[in-house]
CSV table of C-alpha atoms and ligand atoms in Angstrom, one decimal:
chain,number,residue,atom,x,y,z
A,1,MET,CA,20.6,-13.6,6.5
A,2,LEU,CA,20.7,-11.9,3.1
A,3,ILE,CA,17.2,-11.8,1.3
A,4,LEU,CA,16.7,-10.3,-2.0
A,5,GLY,CA,13.0,-9.0,-2.2
A,6,LEU,CA,11.5,-8.5,-5.6
A,7,GLU,CA,8.2,-6.3,-6.2
A,8,SER,CA,6.1,-5.8,-9.3
A,9,SER,CA,2.4,-6.2,-8.2
A,10,CYS,CA,1.2,-2.8,-9.8
A,11,ASP,CA,3.3,0.0,-11.3
A,12,GLU,CA,6.4,0.0,-9.2
A,13,THR,CA,9.5,-2.3,-10.0
A,14,SER,CA,11.6,-2.8,-7.0
A,15,CYS,CA,14.5,-4.7,-5.8
A,16,ALA,CA,16.0,-4.7,-2.4
A,17,ILE,CA,18.5,-6.5,-0.2
A,18,VAL,CA,17.5,-6.8,3.8
A,19,LYS,CA,19.8,-8.5,6.4
A,20,ASN,CA,18.0,-10.1,9.3
A,21,GLY,CA,14.7,-8.9,8.7
A,22,ILE,CA,15.2,-5.4,9.3
A,23,HIS,CA,18.4,-3.6,7.7
A,24,ILE,CA,17.8,-2.5,4.6
A,25,LEU,CA,21.1,-2.4,2.5
A,26,SER,CA,19.6,-1.3,-0.6
A,27,ASN,CA,15.9,-0.5,-1.7
A,28,LYS,CA,15.6,0.5,-5.3
A,29,ILE,CA,12.4,1.7,-6.7
A,30,ALA,CA,11.6,2.4,-10.3
A,31,SER,CA,8.1,4.1,-10.7
A,32,GLN,CA,6.6,3.8,-14.2
A,33,GLU,CA,5.7,7.4,-15.1
A,34,ILE,CA,4.1,6.3,-18.5
A,35,HIS,CA,0.7,5.7,-16.7
A,36,SER,CA,0.1,9.2,-15.9
A,37,LEU,CA,-0.6,9.7,-19.6
A,38,TYR,CA,-3.6,7.7,-19.4
A,39,GLY,CA,-4.7,8.7,-15.9
A,40,GLY,CA,-4.5,5.2,-14.3
A,41,VAL,CA,-2.2,2.1,-14.7
A,42,VAL,CA,-2.5,0.5,-17.9
A,43,PRO,CA,-1.7,-3.2,-17.1
A,44,GLU,CA,0.1,-4.2,-20.4
A,45,LEU,CA,2.5,-1.4,-20.2
A,46,ALA,CA,3.1,-2.1,-16.6
A,47,SER,CA,4.1,-5.8,-17.6
A,48,ARG,CA,6.3,-5.0,-20.4
A,49,SER,CA,8.1,-2.2,-18.2
A,50,HIS,CA,8.8,-4.6,-15.3
A,51,LEU,CA,10.4,-6.9,-17.9
A,52,GLU,CA,12.8,-4.3,-19.1
A,53,THR,CA,13.8,-2.9,-15.6
A,54,PHE,CA,14.1,-5.9,-13.6
A,55,PRO,CA,17.7,-6.9,-14.9
A,56,LYS,CA,19.3,-3.5,-14.6
A,57,LEU,CA,17.8,-2.7,-11.2
A,58,LEU,CA,18.9,-6.0,-9.6
A,59,LYS,CA,22.6,-5.0,-10.8
A,60,GLU,CA,22.2,-1.5,-9.2
A,61,THR,CA,20.7,-3.2,-5.9
A,62,LEU,CA,23.5,-5.5,-5.6
A,63,LYS,CA,26.0,-2.8,-6.1
A,64,GLU,CA,24.5,-0.4,-3.6
A,65,ALA,CA,24.4,-3.4,-0.9
A,66,ASN,CA,27.7,-4.2,-1.9
A,67,ILE,CA,26.9,-7.9,-2.2
A,68,THR,CA,27.0,-10.4,-5.0
A,69,LEU,CA,24.3,-13.1,-5.6
A,70,LYS,CA,26.4,-15.7,-4.2
A,71,ASP,CA,26.0,-14.0,-0.8
A,72,LEU,CA,22.1,-14.5,-1.0
A,73,THR,CA,20.4,-16.8,1.5
A,74,ALA,CA,16.8,-16.9,-0.2
A,75,ILE,CA,14.7,-14.9,-2.8
A,76,SER,CA,11.4,-13.3,-1.8
A,77,VAL,CA,8.9,-12.2,-4.4
A,78,ALA,CA,5.5,-10.4,-4.0
A,79,SER,CA,3.1,-13.4,-5.4
A,80,CYS,CA,-0.1,-12.0,-4.6
A,81,PRO,CA,-2.6,-9.8,-4.8
A,82,GLY,CA,-2.0,-7.7,-8.0
A,83,LEU,CA,-2.0,-7.3,-11.6
A,84,ILE,CA,-1.4,-10.8,-12.7
A,85,GLY,CA,0.8,-9.9,-15.7
A,86,SER,CA,2.9,-7.9,-13.7
A,87,LEU,CA,3.2,-10.2,-10.7
A,88,SER,CA,4.2,-13.1,-13.2
A,89,VAL,CA,6.9,-11.1,-14.6
A,90,GLY,CA,8.6,-10.8,-10.8
A,91,VAL,CA,7.7,-14.2,-9.9
A,92,ASN,CA,9.3,-15.8,-13.1
A,93,PHE,CA,12.3,-13.4,-12.6
A,94,ALA,CA,12.6,-15.1,-9.1
A,95,LYS,CA,12.1,-18.7,-10.2
A,96,GLY,CA,14.8,-18.1,-12.6
A,97,LEU,CA,17.1,-16.8,-10.3
A,98,CYS,CA,16.3,-19.4,-7.6
A,99,SER,CA,16.9,-22.1,-9.8
A,100,GLY,CA,20.2,-20.9,-11.2
A,101,LEU,CA,21.5,-20.2,-7.9
A,102,SER,CA,19.9,-23.1,-5.8
A,103,LEU,CA,18.1,-20.7,-3.3
A,104,PRO,CA,14.8,-21.2,-1.8
A,105,LEU,CA,11.9,-18.8,-3.0
A,106,ILE,CA,9.2,-17.4,-0.7
A,107,GLY,CA,6.2,-15.9,-2.2
A,108,VAL,CA,4.9,-13.1,-0.1
A,109,ASN,CA,1.4,-11.5,0.3
A,110,HIS,CA,1.9,-7.8,-0.8
A,111,VAL,CA,-0.9,-6.4,1.3
A,112,ASN,CA,0.7,-8.4,4.5
A,113,ALA,CA,4.2,-6.9,3.5
A,114,HIS,CA,2.8,-3.1,3.8
A,115,LEU,CA,2.2,-3.9,7.5
A,116,TYR,CA,5.4,-5.2,7.9
A,117,ALA,CA,6.9,-2.2,6.3
A,118,SER,CA,5.6,-0.3,9.5
A,119,PHE,CA,7.3,-2.8,11.9
A,120,MET,CA,10.5,-2.4,9.9
A,121,THR,CA,10.4,1.3,10.6
A,122,ASN,CA,9.6,0.7,14.5
A,123,PRO,CA,11.1,-2.9,15.3
A,124,HIS,CA,11.4,-2.3,18.8
A,125,SER,CA,8.4,-0.5,19.7
A,126,ILE,CA,5.4,-2.6,18.6
A,127,GLN,CA,3.3,-4.7,20.9
A,128,PHE,CA,0.9,-7.2,19.5
A,129,PRO,CA,-1.9,-8.1,19.2
A,130,SER,CA,-2.0,-4.9,16.8
A,131,LEU,CA,-4.9,-3.6,14.5
A,132,GLY,CA,-3.4,-3.5,10.9
A,133,VAL,CA,-4.6,-1.1,8.5
A,134,VAL,CA,-3.7,-1.1,4.7
A,135,VAL,CA,-4.6,2.0,2.9
A,136,SER,CA,-3.5,2.0,-0.9
A,137,GLY,CA,-4.1,2.7,-4.4
A,138,ALA,CA,-5.5,-1.0,-4.7
A,139,HIS,CA,-6.4,-1.8,-1.0
A,140,THR,CA,-8.3,-0.5,2.0
A,141,SER,CA,-8.3,-3.3,4.5
A,142,ILE,CA,-8.2,-3.7,8.2
A,143,PHE,CA,-6.6,-6.6,9.8
A,144,SER,CA,-5.9,-8.3,13.2
A,145,ILE,CA,-2.2,-9.1,13.6
A,146,ASN,CA,-1.1,-11.8,16.3
A,147,SER,CA,2.2,-12.1,14.7
A,148,PHE,CA,3.6,-11.7,11.0
A,149,SER,CA,2.7,-15.3,10.3
A,150,ASN,CA,-0.8,-14.9,11.9
A,151,ILE,CA,-2.7,-11.9,10.1
A,152,LYS,CA,-6.3,-12.1,9.6
A,153,LEU,CA,-8.6,-9.8,7.7
A,154,ILE,CA,-11.3,-8.1,9.7
A,155,GLY,CA,-12.9,-5.8,7.2
A,156,LYS,CA,-12.4,-4.3,3.8
A,157,THR,CA,-13.7,-1.9,1.2
A,158,ARG,CA,-16.6,-3.4,-0.8
A,159,ASP,CA,-15.6,-1.0,-4.0
A,160,ASP,CA,-13.1,1.5,-4.3
A,161,ALA,CA,-9.8,1.6,-2.3
A,162,ILE,CA,-9.2,5.0,-0.4
A,163,GLY,CA,-6.1,5.7,-2.6
A,164,GLU,CA,-8.2,5.0,-6.0
A,165,VAL,CA,-10.6,7.7,-4.8
A,166,PHE,CA,-7.9,10.1,-3.9
A,167,ASP,CA,-6.7,9.5,-7.5
A,168,LYS,CA,-10.0,10.0,-9.2
A,169,VAL,CA,-11.1,13.2,-7.3
A,170,ALA,CA,-7.5,14.4,-8.2
A,171,ARG,CA,-8.3,13.6,-11.7
A,172,LEU,CA,-11.3,15.7,-11.7
A,173,LEU,CA,-9.4,18.7,-10.1
A,174,GLY,CA,-7.0,18.5,-13.1
A,175,PHE,CA,-3.8,16.6,-11.5
A,176,PRO,CA,-1.9,14.0,-13.0
A,177,TYR,CA,-1.9,10.2,-11.8
A,178,PRO,CA,-1.3,9.4,-8.9
A,179,GLY,CA,-2.8,12.4,-7.5
A,180,GLY,CA,-3.4,11.8,-3.7
A,181,LYS,CA,-0.5,14.1,-2.6
A,182,TYR,CA,-1.8,17.0,-4.6
A,183,ILE,CA,-5.1,16.6,-2.7
A,184,GLU,CA,-3.3,16.4,0.5
A,185,GLU,CA,-1.2,19.9,-0.4
A,186,LEU,CA,-4.4,21.7,-1.5
A,187,ALA,CA,-6.4,20.6,1.5
A,188,LYS,CA,-3.9,22.4,3.7
A,189,MET,CA,-5.4,25.7,2.5
A,190,GLY,CA,-9.1,24.6,2.3
A,191,ASN,CA,-12.1,24.9,4.6
A,192,SER,CA,-13.1,21.4,5.4
A,193,ASN,CA,-16.5,22.2,6.6
A,194,GLU,CA,-17.5,23.9,3.3
A,195,TYR,CA,-18.8,20.5,1.8
A,196,HIS,CA,-20.7,17.6,3.6
A,197,PHE,CA,-20.1,14.5,2.2
A,198,LYS,CA,-22.0,11.8,4.1
A,199,ASP,CA,-20.6,8.4,5.4
A,200,SER,CA,-21.7,5.1,3.7
A,201,ILE,CA,-23.0,2.4,5.9
A,202,ILE,CA,-22.9,-1.2,5.0
A,203,LYS,CA,-25.9,-3.4,6.4
A,204,ASN,CA,-24.9,-6.7,8.2
A,205,SER,CA,-21.1,-5.9,7.7
A,206,PRO,CA,-20.1,-3.4,10.4
A,207,TYR,CA,-16.2,-3.6,9.9
A,208,ASP,CA,-16.4,-3.1,5.9
A,209,LEU,CA,-16.1,0.0,4.3
A,210,SER,CA,-17.2,1.9,1.1
A,211,PHE,CA,-15.8,4.8,-0.7
A,212,SER,CA,-17.7,4.7,-4.2
A,213,GLY,CA,-20.6,7.0,-2.8
A,214,LEU,CA,-18.3,9.6,-1.6
A,215,LYS,CA,-16.5,9.7,-5.2
A,216,THR,CA,-19.9,10.1,-6.6
A,217,ALA,CA,-20.7,12.8,-4.4
A,218,VAL,CA,-17.8,14.7,-5.4
A,219,LEU,CA,-18.4,14.0,-9.0
A,220,TYR,CA,-21.8,15.4,-8.8
A,221,THR,CA,-20.7,18.5,-6.8
A,222,ILE,CA,-18.3,19.1,-9.5
A,223,LYS,CA,-20.1,18.3,-12.8
A,224,GLY,CA,-23.9,18.1,-11.8
A,225,LYS,CA,-26.0,15.1,-11.0
A,226,ASN,CA,-26.1,11.9,-13.2
A,227,SER,CA,-22.5,13.1,-14.7
A,228,SER,CA,-19.7,10.7,-15.5
A,229,MET,CA,-16.0,10.6,-14.6
A,230,GLN,CA,-15.0,11.1,-17.8
A,231,PRO,CA,-13.7,14.2,-19.4
A,232,PRO,CA,-14.3,17.3,-20.1
A,233,PHE,CA,-14.0,18.4,-16.3
A,234,PRO,CA,-15.3,22.0,-15.6
A,235,LYS,CA,-12.6,24.8,-14.8
A,236,LEU,CA,-12.9,25.3,-11.1
A,237,SER,CA,-11.6,28.2,-9.1
A,238,GLU,CA,-8.5,27.8,-6.7
A,239,GLU,CA,-10.8,28.4,-3.8
A,240,LYS,CA,-13.4,25.7,-4.7
A,241,LYS,CA,-10.6,23.1,-5.1
A,242,LYS,CA,-9.0,23.7,-2.2
A,243,ASN,CA,-12.3,23.6,-0.1
A,244,LEU,CA,-13.4,20.5,-2.2
A,245,SER,CA,-9.9,19.0,-1.4
A,246,ALA,CA,-10.3,19.6,2.4
A,247,SER,CA,-13.9,18.8,2.7
A,248,PHE,CA,-13.0,15.3,0.7
A,249,GLN,CA,-10.0,14.3,2.6
A,250,LYS,CA,-12.0,15.0,5.9
A,251,ALA,CA,-15.0,12.9,4.9
A,252,ALA,CA,-12.6,9.7,3.5
A,253,PHE,CA,-10.3,9.7,6.8
A,254,PHE,CA,-13.1,10.3,9.1
A,255,SER,CA,-15.1,7.1,7.7
A,256,LEU,CA,-12.1,5.1,8.3
A,257,VAL,CA,-11.2,6.4,11.8
A,258,LYS,CA,-15.2,5.6,12.7
A,259,LYS,CA,-14.5,2.1,11.7
A,260,ILE,CA,-11.1,1.8,13.5
A,261,SER,CA,-12.9,3.2,16.7
A,262,SER,CA,-15.8,0.5,16.7
A,263,ILE,CA,-13.3,-2.2,16.3
A,264,LEU,CA,-11.3,-0.9,19.1
A,265,GLN,CA,-14.4,-0.5,21.2
A,266,ALA,CA,-15.4,-4.5,20.7
A,267,SER,CA,-11.8,-5.8,21.1
A,268,SER,CA,-8.6,-4.9,22.5
A,269,TYR,CA,-5.4,-4.1,20.6
A,270,LYS,CA,-2.2,-2.8,22.1
A,271,SER,CA,-1.1,-0.9,18.9
A,272,ILE,CA,-2.2,0.2,15.5
A,273,LEU,CA,0.0,-0.6,12.4
A,274,VAL,CA,-0.5,1.4,9.3
A,275,GLY,CA,0.6,0.8,6.0
A,276,GLY,CA,0.3,1.7,2.2
A,277,GLY,CA,1.0,4.7,0.0
A,278,VAL,CA,-1.8,6.8,1.7
A,279,ALA,CA,-0.2,6.4,4.9
A,280,ASN,CA,2.1,9.0,3.6
A,281,ASN,CA,-0.8,11.6,4.2
A,282,ARG,CA,0.0,13.7,7.4
A,283,TYR,CA,-3.3,14.8,8.3
A,284,PHE,CA,-4.1,11.2,8.3
A,285,GLN,CA,-1.2,10.5,10.4
A,286,ASN,CA,-2.0,13.5,12.9
A,287,LEU,CA,-5.8,12.3,12.8
A,288,LEU,CA,-5.0,8.9,13.9
A,289,LYS,CA,-2.5,9.7,16.4
A,290,THR,CA,-4.7,12.1,18.1
A,291,THR,CA,-7.8,10.2,17.8
A,292,PHE,CA,-6.6,6.9,19.6
A,293,GLU,CA,-4.8,6.1,22.9
A,294,CYS,CA,-2.8,3.0,21.9
A,295,PRO,CA,0.4,3.9,19.9
A,296,VAL,CA,-0.1,4.1,16.0
A,297,PHE,CA,2.8,3.4,13.9
A,298,PHE,CA,3.6,4.1,10.3
A,299,PRO,CA,6.2,3.2,7.7
A,300,SER,CA,8.9,5.5,6.8
A,301,SER,CA,7.8,7.6,3.6
A,302,GLN,CA,10.0,5.4,1.4
A,303,LEU,CA,8.4,2.3,2.8
A,304,CYS,CA,4.8,3.5,2.4
A,305,THR,CA,4.7,3.1,-1.3
A,306,ASP,CA,5.3,-0.1,-3.1
A,307,ASN,CA,8.8,-1.4,-2.4
A,308,ALA,CA,10.9,-4.5,-2.3
A,309,ALA,CA,12.2,-4.1,1.1
A,310,MET,CA,9.1,-4.9,2.8
A,311,ILE,CA,9.0,-8.0,0.5
A,312,ALA,CA,12.3,-9.0,1.8
A,313,GLY,CA,11.5,-8.2,5.3
A,314,LEU,CA,8.5,-10.5,5.5
A,315,GLY,CA,10.3,-13.1,3.4
A,316,SER,CA,12.9,-13.0,6.2
A,317,VAL,CA,10.1,-13.8,8.8
A,318,LEU,CA,8.8,-16.7,6.8
A,319,PHE,CA,12.1,-18.1,5.9
A,320,ASN,CA,12.9,-18.3,9.6
A,321,LEU,CA,9.3,-20.0,10.2
A,322,TYR,CA,9.7,-22.6,7.4
A,323,ASN,CA,13.1,-23.2,8.1
A,324,LYS,CA,12.0,-24.5,11.7
A,325,GLU,CA,9.3,-26.2,9.9
A,326,LYS,CA,12.0,-27.9,7.9
A,327,LYS,CA,10.1,-26.6,4.9
A,328,VAL,CA,12.8,-24.7,3.2
A,329,GLU,CA,14.6,-26.5,0.4
A,330,PRO,CA,16.6,-25.0,-2.7
A,331,CYS,CA,14.5,-23.9,-5.5
A,332,SER,CA,11.2,-25.1,-3.6
A,333,PHE,CA,8.5,-22.6,-3.0
A,334,ALA,CA,8.9,-22.4,0.8
A,335,SER,CA,5.4,-20.4,1.1
A,336,TRP,CA,3.2,-20.0,-1.8
A,337,GLU,CA,-0.3,-18.3,-1.9
A,338,LYS,CA,-2.3,-18.4,-5.4
A,339,MET,CA,-1.5,-15.6,-7.6
B,401,KG4,O1,0.6,1.7,-1.7
B,401,KG4,P1,1.0,2.1,-3.0
B,401,KG4,O2,2.2,2.6,-3.6
B,401,KG4,O3,0.4,1.2,-4.5
B,401,KG4,C1,-0.6,0.4,-4.3
B,401,KG4,O4,-0.3,-0.7,-3.7
B,401,KG4,O5,-1.7,0.8,-4.7
B,401,KG4,O6,-0.1,3.5,-3.0
B,401,KG4,C2,-0.3,4.4,-4.0
B,401,KG4,C3,-1.7,5.3,-3.6
B,401,KG4,C4,-2.0,6.2,-4.9
B,401,KG4,O7,-3.4,6.0,-5.0
B,401,KG4,C5,-1.5,7.6,-4.3
B,401,KG4,O8,-2.6,8.6,-4.7
B,401,KG4,C6,-1.9,7.5,-2.7
B,401,KG4,O9,-1.1,6.1,-2.5
B,401,KG4,N1,-0.9,8.3,-2.0
B,401,KG4,C7,-1.6,9.4,-1.3
B,401,KG4,C8,-0.7,10.3,-0.6
B,401,KG4,N2,0.6,9.7,-1.2
B,401,KG4,C9,0.4,8.7,-2.0
B,401,KG4,N3,-3.0,9.5,-1.0
B,401,KG4,C10,-3.2,10.7,-0.1
B,401,KG4,N4,-2.4,11.4,0.6
B,401,KG4,C11,-1.1,11.4,0.3
B,401,KG4,N5,-0.2,12.3,0.8
B,402,ZN,ZN1,0.8,-1.6,-2.4
């Protein structure tokens, strides 16, 4: 089974070929550098860039995988959630290919695919039920995973995603977008006890999270009370930047770990699957591995950030499922969630 995966939910254009759900023959990712000029993703520019990039990226992907379009079994595309214009480019590119080649099309949930990326990296070690944790620039969500066709949302951020807050704090410290990795580097040299940022509590929703209070607390520490996220940003000493990074990083991840702990106390899970760009953070990886008794799994670095291999991988699982249920027909949408 050879599945072509297409990903364009935000600012990465990606094409991948995956064999039998886990063997990656090619996974090409084109990151859109243009957004760093604006300090965040500009949706209109993202859509245009996907439109330009897909045809040539697909050619390169097929070449690297050493196959032709005729060898494909099905096409899988990220169909939700994400920027509507960006998703539309990928979905319509996929629809065109499927109707030209008479192939089935499988729409895949991008967030669920982040969890599948963790499985793809560790396919033989994971036991279910598993607690899924997605930490990215757009999402911070916790799931109960019985299988990859049975994923239930347990809790999520009420406001900013954790990666978004890393990016905003990085901007305040003078780093380009996306800035999460710079915070991690600076934090290694800082004192995480220098600043005390309080955890947010959400009444009546014990498993939901909130990061906007932490973002504002860092902002006020840097620019003063009632200031705004807009420039100009004050010049800070290297020492202060390091200590702020370390204290912020600790507060953000401790808040998530506290939430995971309370879920694990209430229900039993055999493993934890983590996914999304922020899962690249080594401090976070070590914190989870040392805090919890059950095994914690992360995707490889390339599969943490947005990529099409995870879309093709989860597409393979759904393709098998729908095939069994006789739902797969050429050019049909075998599985489709609202965009
Ligand atoms: O999953 P992803 O590529 O895109 C979304 O679906 O949003 O995640 C990108 C996010 C950005 O916010 C980026 O700053 C963050 O992941 N990120 C990190 C690290 N590497 C990437 N955040 C903290 N520490 C890192 N090492
Ligand atoms: Zn993502």
